[in-house]
PDB file of C-alpha atoms and ligand atoms in Angstrom:
ATOM      1  CA  MET A 576     302.947  12.161 -35.090  1.00  0.00           C
ATOM      2  CA  PRO A 577     305.597   9.669 -33.952  1.00  0.00           C
ATOM      3  CA  GLU A 578     304.899   7.783 -30.752  1.00  0.00           C
ATOM      4  CA  LEU A 579     305.139   9.580 -27.449  1.00  0.00           C
ATOM      5  CA  ASP A 580     305.508   7.518 -24.286  1.00  0.00           C
ATOM      6  CA  VAL A 581     303.997   9.001 -21.127  1.00  0.00           C
ATOM      7  CA  HIS A 582     305.116   7.588 -17.779  1.00  0.00           C
ATOM      8  CA  LEU A 583     303.277   8.737 -14.647  1.00  0.00           C
ATOM      9  CA  PHE A 584     304.782   7.942 -11.246  1.00  0.00           C
ATOM     10  CA  THR A 585     304.280   8.975  -7.635  1.00  0.00           C
ATOM     11  CA  CYS A 586     306.745  11.204  -5.752  1.00  0.00           C
ATOM     12  CA  ARG A 587     306.952  12.536  -2.201  1.00  0.00           C
ATOM     13  CA  SER A 588     303.609  11.948  -0.446  1.00  0.00           C
ATOM     14  CA  ASP A 589     301.009  12.871  -3.059  1.00  0.00           C
ATOM     15  CA  ASN A 590     302.908  14.497  -5.953  1.00  0.00           C
ATOM     16  CA  TYR A 591     303.052  13.067  -9.445  1.00  0.00           C
ATOM     17  CA  GLY A 592     306.040  13.041 -11.735  1.00  0.00           C
ATOM     18  CA  VAL A 593     305.647  12.550 -15.482  1.00  0.00           C
ATOM     19  CA  LEU A 594     308.272  11.561 -18.021  1.00  0.00           C
ATOM     20  CA  LEU A 595     307.638  12.099 -21.731  1.00  0.00           C
ATOM     21  CA  HIS A 596     309.753  10.193 -24.222  1.00  0.00           C
ATOM     22  CA  ASP A 597     309.781  11.020 -27.924  1.00  0.00           C
ATOM     23  CA  ARG A 598     310.650   7.734 -29.648  1.00  0.00           C
ATOM     24  CA  ASP A 599     311.628   9.407 -32.896  1.00  0.00           C
ATOM     25  CA  THR A 600     314.445  11.495 -31.445  1.00  0.00           C
ATOM     26  CA  ASN A 601     314.999   9.484 -28.223  1.00  0.00           C
ATOM     27  CA  LYS A 602     314.563  12.681 -26.165  1.00  0.00           C
ATOM     28  CA  THR A 603     313.134  12.594 -22.647  1.00  0.00           C
ATOM     29  CA  LEU A 604     311.446  15.372 -20.734  1.00  0.00           C
ATOM     30  CA  SER A 605     310.390  15.489 -17.091  1.00  0.00           C
ATOM     31  CA  ILE A 606     307.342  17.559 -16.158  1.00  0.00           C
ATOM     32  CA  ASP A 607     308.626  19.193 -12.964  1.00  0.00           C
ATOM     33  CA  ALA A 608     311.180  17.450 -10.739  1.00  0.00           C
ATOM     34  CA  PRO A 609     309.405  16.945  -7.419  1.00  0.00           C
ATOM     35  CA  GLU A 610     312.165  14.762  -6.009  1.00  0.00           C
ATOM     36  CA  ALA A 611     315.501  13.735  -7.586  1.00  0.00           C
ATOM     37  CA  ASN A 612     315.370  10.118  -6.409  1.00  0.00           C
ATOM     38  CA  ALA A 613     311.928   9.348  -7.796  1.00  0.00           C
ATOM     39  CA  VAL A 614     312.749  10.916 -11.183  1.00  0.00           C
ATOM     40  CA  ARG A 615     316.098   9.101 -11.253  1.00  0.00           C
ATOM     41  CA  SER A 616     314.532   5.689 -10.665  1.00  0.00           C
ATOM     42  CA  ALA A 617     311.734   6.341 -13.177  1.00  0.00           C
ATOM     43  CA  LEU A 618     314.429   7.138 -15.766  1.00  0.00           C
ATOM     44  CA  ARG A 619     316.381   4.016 -14.831  1.00  0.00           C
ATOM     45  CA  ASP A 620     313.258   1.798 -15.037  1.00  0.00           C
ATOM     46  CA  ARG A 621     312.622   2.950 -18.577  1.00  0.00           C
ATOM     47  CA  GLY A 622     316.235   3.154 -19.722  1.00  0.00           C
ATOM     48  CA  TRP A 623     315.786   6.818 -20.703  1.00  0.00           C
ATOM     49  CA  SER A 624     318.265   9.663 -20.220  1.00  0.00           C
ATOM     50  CA  LEU A 625     317.017  13.081 -19.200  1.00  0.00           C
ATOM     51  CA  ASP A 626     317.222  15.957 -21.701  1.00  0.00           C
ATOM     52  CA  TYR A 627     314.790  18.518 -20.284  1.00  0.00           C
ATOM     53  CA  ILE A 628     312.889  19.507 -17.170  1.00  0.00           C
ATOM     54  CA  LEU A 629     309.779  21.557 -17.889  1.00  0.00           C
ATOM     55  CA  THR A 630     308.837  23.438 -14.717  1.00  0.00           C
ATOM     56  CA  THR A 631     305.228  24.449 -14.064  1.00  0.00           C
ATOM     57  CA  HIS A 632     305.847  26.719 -11.041  1.00  0.00           C
ATOM     58  CA  HIS A 633     308.368  27.556  -8.342  1.00  0.00           C
ATOM     59  CA  HIS A 634     307.035  25.589  -5.343  1.00  0.00           C
ATOM     60  CA  THR A 635     309.619  23.308  -3.705  1.00  0.00           C
ATOM     61  CA  ASP A 636     307.576  20.152  -4.304  1.00  0.00           C
ATOM     62  CA  HIS A 637     307.911  20.823  -8.072  1.00  0.00           C
ATOM     63  CA  VAL A 638     311.549  21.969  -8.347  1.00  0.00           C
ATOM     64  CA  GLU A 639     313.488  20.206  -5.585  1.00  0.00           C
ATOM     65  CA  GLY A 640     315.112  17.772  -8.051  1.00  0.00           C
ATOM     66  CA  ASN A 641     316.172  20.457 -10.562  1.00  0.00           C
ATOM     67  CA  GLU A 642     319.754  21.059  -9.465  1.00  0.00           C
ATOM     68  CA  PRO A 643     320.828  17.492  -8.606  1.00  0.00           C
ATOM     69  CA  LEU A 644     319.306  16.119 -11.833  1.00  0.00           C
ATOM     70  CA  LYS A 645     320.890  18.878 -13.916  1.00  0.00           C
ATOM     71  CA  ALA A 646     324.295  18.192 -12.320  1.00  0.00           C
ATOM     72  CA  GLU A 647     324.015  14.475 -13.141  1.00  0.00           C
ATOM     73  CA  THR A 648     322.502  14.622 -16.617  1.00  0.00           C
ATOM     74  CA  GLY A 649     323.323  18.057 -18.030  1.00  0.00           C
ATOM     75  CA  CYS A 650     319.605  18.496 -18.803  1.00  0.00           C
ATOM     76  CA  GLN A 651     318.151  21.861 -19.767  1.00  0.00           C
ATOM     77  CA  ILE A 652     315.584  23.438 -17.464  1.00  0.00           C
ATOM     78  CA  ILE A 653     312.714  25.424 -18.961  1.00  0.00           C
ATOM     79  CA  GLY A 654     310.138  27.341 -16.941  1.00  0.00           C
ATOM     80  CA  PRO A 655     307.824  30.354 -16.784  1.00  0.00           C
ATOM     81  CA  SER A 656     309.592  33.708 -17.144  1.00  0.00           C
ATOM     82  CA  GLY A 657     307.458  35.343 -14.440  1.00  0.00           C
ATOM     83  CA  GLU A 658     308.906  32.954 -11.841  1.00  0.00           C
ATOM     84  CA  ALA A 659     312.380  32.458 -13.358  1.00  0.00           C
ATOM     85  CA  GLU A 660     314.290  33.913 -10.401  1.00  0.00           C
ATOM     86  CA  ARG A 661     312.606  31.396  -8.106  1.00  0.00           C
ATOM     87  CA  ILE A 662     313.258  28.303 -10.270  1.00  0.00           C
ATOM     88  CA  PRO A 663     316.598  26.633  -9.430  1.00  0.00           C
ATOM     89  CA  GLY A 664     318.881  25.963 -12.410  1.00  0.00           C
ATOM     90  CA  ILE A 665     316.591  27.494 -15.045  1.00  0.00           C
ATOM     91  CA  ASP A 666     318.167  27.888 -18.522  1.00  0.00           C
ATOM     92  CA  THR A 667     315.249  29.080 -20.642  1.00  0.00           C
ATOM     93  CA  ALA A 668     312.304  31.223 -19.541  1.00  0.00           C
ATOM     94  CA  LEU A 669     309.156  31.134 -21.664  1.00  0.00           C
ATOM     95  CA  ASP A 670     306.084  33.371 -21.794  1.00  0.00           C
ATOM     96  CA  GLU A 671     302.432  32.868 -22.725  1.00  0.00           C
ATOM     97  CA  GLY A 672     302.092  31.876 -26.367  1.00  0.00           C
ATOM     98  CA  GLU A 673     305.709  30.734 -26.758  1.00  0.00           C
ATOM     99  CA  VAL A 674     306.492  27.248 -27.965  1.00  0.00           C
ATOM    100  CA  PHE A 675     309.060  24.750 -26.744  1.00  0.00           C
ATOM    101  CA  GLU A 676     310.319  22.297 -29.384  1.00  0.00           C
ATOM    102  CA  PHE A 677     310.495  18.812 -27.891  1.00  0.00           C
ATOM    103  CA  GLY A 678     311.895  16.410 -30.475  1.00  0.00           C
ATOM    104  CA  SER A 679     309.543  16.596 -33.415  1.00  0.00           C
ATOM    105  CA  ARG A 680     306.650  18.086 -31.445  1.00  0.00           C
ATOM    106  CA  GLN A 681     305.656  21.447 -30.070  1.00  0.00           C
ATOM    107  CA  VAL A 682     304.777  22.254 -26.477  1.00  0.00           C
ATOM    108  CA  GLN A 683     302.672  25.406 -26.134  1.00  0.00           C
ATOM    109  CA  VAL A 684     302.949  27.621 -23.066  1.00  0.00           C
ATOM    110  CA  ILE A 685     299.717  28.842 -21.466  1.00  0.00           C
ATOM    111  CA  SER A 686     300.214  31.277 -18.594  1.00  0.00           C
ATOM    112  CA  THR A 687     297.809  30.428 -15.753  1.00  0.00           C
ATOM    113  CA  PRO A 688     298.291  32.807 -12.798  1.00  0.00           C
ATOM    114  CA  GLY A 689     296.392  32.156  -9.583  1.00  0.00           C
ATOM    115  CA  HIS A 690     298.033  29.373  -7.555  1.00  0.00           C
ATOM    116  CA  THR A 691     301.307  31.291  -7.913  1.00  0.00           C
ATOM    117  CA  ILE A 692     301.879  34.567  -9.764  1.00  0.00           C
ATOM    118  CA  ALA A 693     302.952  33.197 -13.163  1.00  0.00           C
ATOM    119  CA  PRO A 694     302.820  29.403 -13.507  1.00  0.00           C
ATOM    120  CA  SER A 695     302.819  27.788 -16.932  1.00  0.00           C
ATOM    121  CA  THR A 696     300.464  25.072 -18.119  1.00  0.00           C
ATOM    122  CA  TYR A 697     301.895  23.069 -21.013  1.00  0.00           C
ATOM    123  CA  TRP A 698     299.783  21.886 -23.940  1.00  0.00           C
ATOM    124  CA  LEU A 699     300.794  19.299 -26.531  1.00  0.00           C
ATOM    125  CA  ALA A 700     298.016  19.910 -29.029  1.00  0.00           C
ATOM    126  CA  GLN A 701     299.058  17.090 -31.385  1.00  0.00           C
ATOM    127  CA  ASP A 702     298.890  14.543 -28.570  1.00  0.00           C
ATOM    128  CA  ASN A 703     295.868  16.026 -26.737  1.00  0.00           C
ATOM    129  CA  LEU A 704     297.895  16.306 -23.541  1.00  0.00           C
ATOM    130  CA  LEU A 705     297.859  19.053 -20.924  1.00  0.00           C
ATOM    131  CA  PHE A 706     300.220  19.372 -17.960  1.00  0.00           C
ATOM    132  CA  ALA A 707     298.491  21.637 -15.475  1.00  0.00           C
ATOM    133  CA  GLY A 708     300.815  21.546 -12.452  1.00  0.00           C
ATOM    134  CA  ASP A 709     298.894  22.855  -9.445  1.00  0.00           C
ATOM    135  CA  THR A 710     296.544  25.087 -11.481  1.00  0.00           C
ATOM    136  CA  LEU A 711     293.896  22.491 -12.317  1.00  0.00           C
ATOM    137  CA  PHE A 712     293.364  19.245 -10.425  1.00  0.00           C
ATOM    138  CA  SER A 713     290.859  16.540 -11.202  1.00  0.00           C
ATOM    139  CA  MET A 714     287.614  17.883  -9.668  1.00  0.00           C
ATOM    140  CA  GLY A 715     289.669  20.640  -8.025  1.00  0.00           C
ATOM    141  CA  CYS A 716     292.069  23.536  -8.530  1.00  0.00           C
ATOM    142  CA  GLY A 717     295.125  24.956  -6.775  1.00  0.00           C
ATOM    143  CA  ARG A 718     294.873  27.169  -3.726  1.00  0.00           C
ATOM    144  CA  LEU A 719     295.220  30.897  -4.340  1.00  0.00           C
ATOM    145  CA  PHE A 720     298.625  31.467  -2.736  1.00  0.00           C
ATOM    146  CA  GLU A 721     299.738  34.417  -4.887  1.00  0.00           C
ATOM    147  CA  GLY A 722     296.910  35.324  -7.251  1.00  0.00           C
ATOM    148  CA  THR A 723     293.292  36.430  -6.884  1.00  0.00           C
ATOM    149  CA  ALA A 724     290.094  34.535  -7.611  1.00  0.00           C
ATOM    150  CA  GLU A 725     289.540  36.650 -10.722  1.00  0.00           C
ATOM    151  CA  MET A 726     293.046  35.845 -12.033  1.00  0.00           C
ATOM    152  CA  MET A 727     292.569  32.126 -11.428  1.00  0.00           C
ATOM    153  CA  TRP A 728     289.141  32.097 -13.060  1.00  0.00           C
ATOM    154  CA  ASN A 729     290.595  33.782 -16.166  1.00  0.00           C
ATOM    155  CA  SER A 730     293.341  31.142 -16.223  1.00  0.00           C
ATOM    156  CA  LEU A 731     290.868  28.276 -15.895  1.00  0.00           C
ATOM    157  CA  GLU A 732     288.749  29.727 -18.704  1.00  0.00           C
ATOM    158  CA  LYS A 733     291.751  29.416 -21.040  1.00  0.00           C
ATOM    159  CA  LEU A 734     292.026  25.713 -20.195  1.00  0.00           C
ATOM    160  CA  MET A 735     288.256  25.184 -20.501  1.00  0.00           C
ATOM    161  CA  ALA A 736     288.443  26.360 -24.125  1.00  0.00           C
ATOM    162  CA  LEU A 737     290.806  23.526 -25.163  1.00  0.00           C
ATOM    163  CA  PRO A 738     289.397  20.474 -26.987  1.00  0.00           C
ATOM    164  CA  PRO A 739     287.203  18.366 -24.641  1.00  0.00           C
ATOM    165  CA  ASP A 740     289.175  15.196 -25.432  1.00  0.00           C
ATOM    166  CA  THR A 741     292.328  16.784 -23.921  1.00  0.00           C
ATOM    167  CA  GLN A 742     293.884  14.472 -21.317  1.00  0.00           C
ATOM    168  CA  ILE A 743     294.982  16.366 -18.206  1.00  0.00           C
ATOM    169  CA  TYR A 744     297.888  15.474 -15.934  1.00  0.00           C
ATOM    170  CA  CYS A 745     298.100  17.366 -12.626  1.00  0.00           C
ATOM    171  CA  GLY A 746     300.755  17.828  -9.954  1.00  0.00           C
ATOM    172  CA  HIS A 747     298.997  15.910  -7.186  1.00  0.00           C
ATOM    173  CA  GLU A 748     296.675  13.000  -6.426  1.00  0.00           C
ATOM    174  CA  TYR A 749     293.940  15.015  -4.707  1.00  0.00           C
ATOM    175  CA  THR A 750     291.050  13.627  -6.735  1.00  0.00           C
ATOM    176  CA  LEU A 751     289.132  11.759  -4.031  1.00  0.00           C
ATOM    177  CA  SER A 752     289.094  14.583  -1.471  1.00  0.00           C
ATOM    178  CA  ASN A 753     288.251  17.030  -4.275  1.00  0.00           C
ATOM    179  CA  GLY A 754     285.375  14.785  -5.354  1.00  0.00           C
ATOM    180  CA  GLU A 755     283.990  14.602  -1.834  1.00  0.00           C
ATOM    181  CA  PHE A 756     284.063  18.387  -1.587  1.00  0.00           C
ATOM    182  CA  ALA A 757     282.468  18.663  -5.061  1.00  0.00           C
ATOM    183  CA  LEU A 758     279.546  16.512  -3.871  1.00  0.00           C
ATOM    184  CA  SER A 759     278.978  18.938  -1.001  1.00  0.00           C
ATOM    185  CA  VAL A 760     278.363  21.846  -3.399  1.00  0.00           C
ATOM    186  CA  GLU A 761     276.632  19.985  -6.251  1.00  0.00           C
ATOM    187  CA  PRO A 762     275.082  16.768  -4.883  1.00  0.00           C
ATOM    188  CA  GLY A 763     272.491  16.637  -7.683  1.00  0.00           C
ATOM    189  CA  ASN A 764     275.121  16.263 -10.442  1.00  0.00           C
ATOM    190  CA  ALA A 765     274.672  12.646 -11.620  1.00  0.00           C
ATOM    191  CA  GLU A 766     277.948  12.597 -13.576  1.00  0.00           C
ATOM    192  CA  LEU A 767     279.786  13.809 -10.479  1.00  0.00           C
ATOM    193  CA  VAL A 768     278.213  11.095  -8.307  1.00  0.00           C
ATOM    194  CA  LYS A 769     279.304   8.461 -10.847  1.00  0.00           C
ATOM    195  CA  ARG A 770     282.829   9.870 -11.189  1.00  0.00           C
ATOM    196  CA  VAL A 771     283.355   9.914  -7.405  1.00  0.00           C
ATOM    197  CA  GLU A 772     282.296   6.253  -7.237  1.00  0.00           C
ATOM    198  CA  GLU A 773     284.853   5.406  -9.932  1.00  0.00           C
ATOM    199  CA  VAL A 774     287.538   7.390  -8.131  1.00  0.00           C
ATOM    200  CA  ARG A 775     286.788   5.623  -4.822  1.00  0.00           C
ATOM    201  CA  ALA A 776     287.263   2.262  -6.555  1.00  0.00           C
ATOM    202  CA  LEU A 777     290.550   3.378  -8.150  1.00  0.00           C
ATOM    203  CA  ARG A 778     291.929   4.720  -4.874  1.00  0.00           C
ATOM    204  CA  ARG A 779     290.928   1.571  -2.948  1.00  0.00           C
ATOM    205  CA  GLU A 780     293.366  -0.203  -5.273  1.00  0.00           C
ATOM    206  CA  ARG A 781     295.860   2.682  -4.941  1.00  0.00           C
ATOM    207  CA  LYS A 782     295.604   3.362  -8.666  1.00  0.00           C
ATOM    208  CA  PRO A 783     296.103   6.867 -10.092  1.00  0.00           C
ATOM    209  CA  THR A 784     292.979   8.768 -11.109  1.00  0.00           C
ATOM    210  CA  LEU A 785     294.907  10.613 -13.840  1.00  0.00           C
ATOM    211  CA  PRO A 786     294.910  11.580 -16.584  1.00  0.00           C
ATOM    212  CA  ALA A 787     291.466  13.169 -16.491  1.00  0.00           C
ATOM    213  CA  GLY A 788     289.598  14.110 -19.659  1.00  0.00           C
ATOM    214  CA  LEU A 789     288.712  17.791 -19.985  1.00  0.00           C
ATOM    215  CA  GLY A 790     285.144  16.919 -21.024  1.00  0.00           C
ATOM    216  CA  LEU A 791     284.569  15.016 -17.783  1.00  0.00           C
ATOM    217  CA  GLU A 792     286.193  17.835 -15.772  1.00  0.00           C
ATOM    218  CA  LEU A 793     283.824  20.345 -17.376  1.00  0.00           C
ATOM    219  CA  ALA A 794     280.931  18.141 -16.247  1.00  0.00           C
ATOM    220  CA  THR A 795     282.150  17.395 -12.704  1.00  0.00           C
ATOM    221  CA  ASN A 796     284.742  19.906 -11.443  1.00  0.00           C
ATOM    222  CA  PRO A 797     282.910  22.565  -9.373  1.00  0.00           C
ATOM    223  CA  PHE A 798     285.737  25.075  -9.972  1.00  0.00           C
ATOM    224  CA  LEU A 799     284.917  24.935 -13.701  1.00  0.00           C
ATOM    225  CA  ARG A 800     281.169  25.126 -12.987  1.00  0.00           C
ATOM    226  CA  PRO A 801     280.381  28.466 -11.297  1.00  0.00           C
ATOM    227  CA  MET A 802     277.616  28.809 -13.913  1.00  0.00           C
ATOM    228  CA  SER A 803     275.819  25.709 -12.548  1.00  0.00           C
ATOM    229  CA  PRO A 804     272.323  26.679 -11.314  1.00  0.00           C
ATOM    230  CA  GLU A 805     272.562  24.083  -8.519  1.00  0.00           C
ATOM    231  CA  ILE A 806     275.881  25.452  -7.209  1.00  0.00           C
ATOM    232  CA  ARG A 807     274.586  29.043  -7.418  1.00  0.00           C
ATOM    233  CA  ARG A 808     271.443  28.077  -5.532  1.00  0.00           C
ATOM    234  CA  ASN A 809     273.428  26.273  -2.811  1.00  0.00           C
ATOM    235  CA  LEU A 810     275.732  29.275  -2.379  1.00  0.00           C
ATOM    236  CA  ASP A 811     272.863  31.765  -2.652  1.00  0.00           C
ATOM    237  CA  MET A 812     274.748  33.581  -5.443  1.00  0.00           C
ATOM    238  CA  GLN A 813     272.210  33.497  -8.293  1.00  0.00           C
ATOM    239  CA  ASP A 814     273.217  36.871  -9.737  1.00  0.00           C
ATOM    240  CA  ALA A 815     276.974  36.919  -9.136  1.00  0.00           C
ATOM    241  CA  GLU A 816     279.702  36.880 -11.801  1.00  0.00           C
ATOM    242  CA  ASN A 817     281.297  33.531 -12.579  1.00  0.00           C
ATOM    243  CA  TRP A 818     284.608  34.579 -11.007  1.00  0.00           C
ATOM    244  CA  GLU A 819     282.811  35.580  -7.788  1.00  0.00           C
ATOM    245  CA  VAL A 820     281.069  32.203  -7.550  1.00  0.00           C
ATOM    246  CA  PHE A 821     284.416  30.542  -8.324  1.00  0.00           C
ATOM    247  CA  GLY A 822     286.010  32.539  -5.486  1.00  0.00           C
ATOM    248  CA  ALA A 823     283.271  31.498  -3.061  1.00  0.00           C
ATOM    249  CA  ILE A 824     283.755  27.811  -3.978  1.00  0.00           C
ATOM    250  CA  ARG A 825     287.508  28.214  -3.442  1.00  0.00           C
ATOM    251  CA  ARG A 826     286.978  29.773   0.023  1.00  0.00           C
ATOM    252  CA  LEU A 827     284.594  26.963   1.005  1.00  0.00           C
ATOM    253  CA  LYS A 828     287.161  24.366  -0.058  1.00  0.00           C
ATOM    254  CA  ASP A 829     289.893  26.158   1.925  1.00  0.00           C
ATOM    255  CA  GLN A 830     287.715  25.803   5.030  1.00  0.00           C
ATOM    256  CA  SER A 831     286.707  22.175   4.381  1.00  0.00           C
TER     257      SER A 831
HETATM  258 ZN1   ZN B1547     302.189  24.364  -5.902  1.00  0.00          ZN
HETATM  259 FE1   FE B1548     302.393  21.189  -5.481  1.00  0.00          FE
END
């Protein structure tokens, strides 16, 4: 595979923007467009011109830059078909299992309902990269604004089945508060304790905690761990289904 440059930058208060640049074809893609100005200056810093915006879901903090950036650059906007009418400037709507050709590589669409009704998570298998929007956060997951706990759990299970060396980029820097919540439900998880220490050190220096490896998420993210005996014991849900335990963790987090 030819080189792919990945540029992560902060937007708004706690959103992340990501630019992908395929050196072979000189094409540039923005994962979401949280804010036109931040995307514009990231492009200028790198000397890249925008060809595509790949939208994860319809929330304003992920699409606000779509129309101004499209007007300036003529970029194409691609997003999930189930939310197409709510995504400003969309040109191409894609469904689960469809593929978007970005330069010489393929971006696979995984439909992950839960946070909203039909968000897409984008997987670049050749590069081991996953762009999860607000579906999966490091040590956390998105709130259930439009979907149910069972829908979200099914979505997360699809992501859990990807290769453990997959590097995950998420829509927000929520890792430290997620980690503190995670410790409240699974304090005996030694890997979690260690990861939270690392995250505290990164955040003290205002460094990003992303990308996060899927293997480490499987070991530390309570929303991917409803099968954990310790979590089940703490929630007094020894015999419940995984999605029910997941739902209970989500409700606890909403109240925290
Ligand atoms: Zn959102
Ligand atoms: Fe968001």
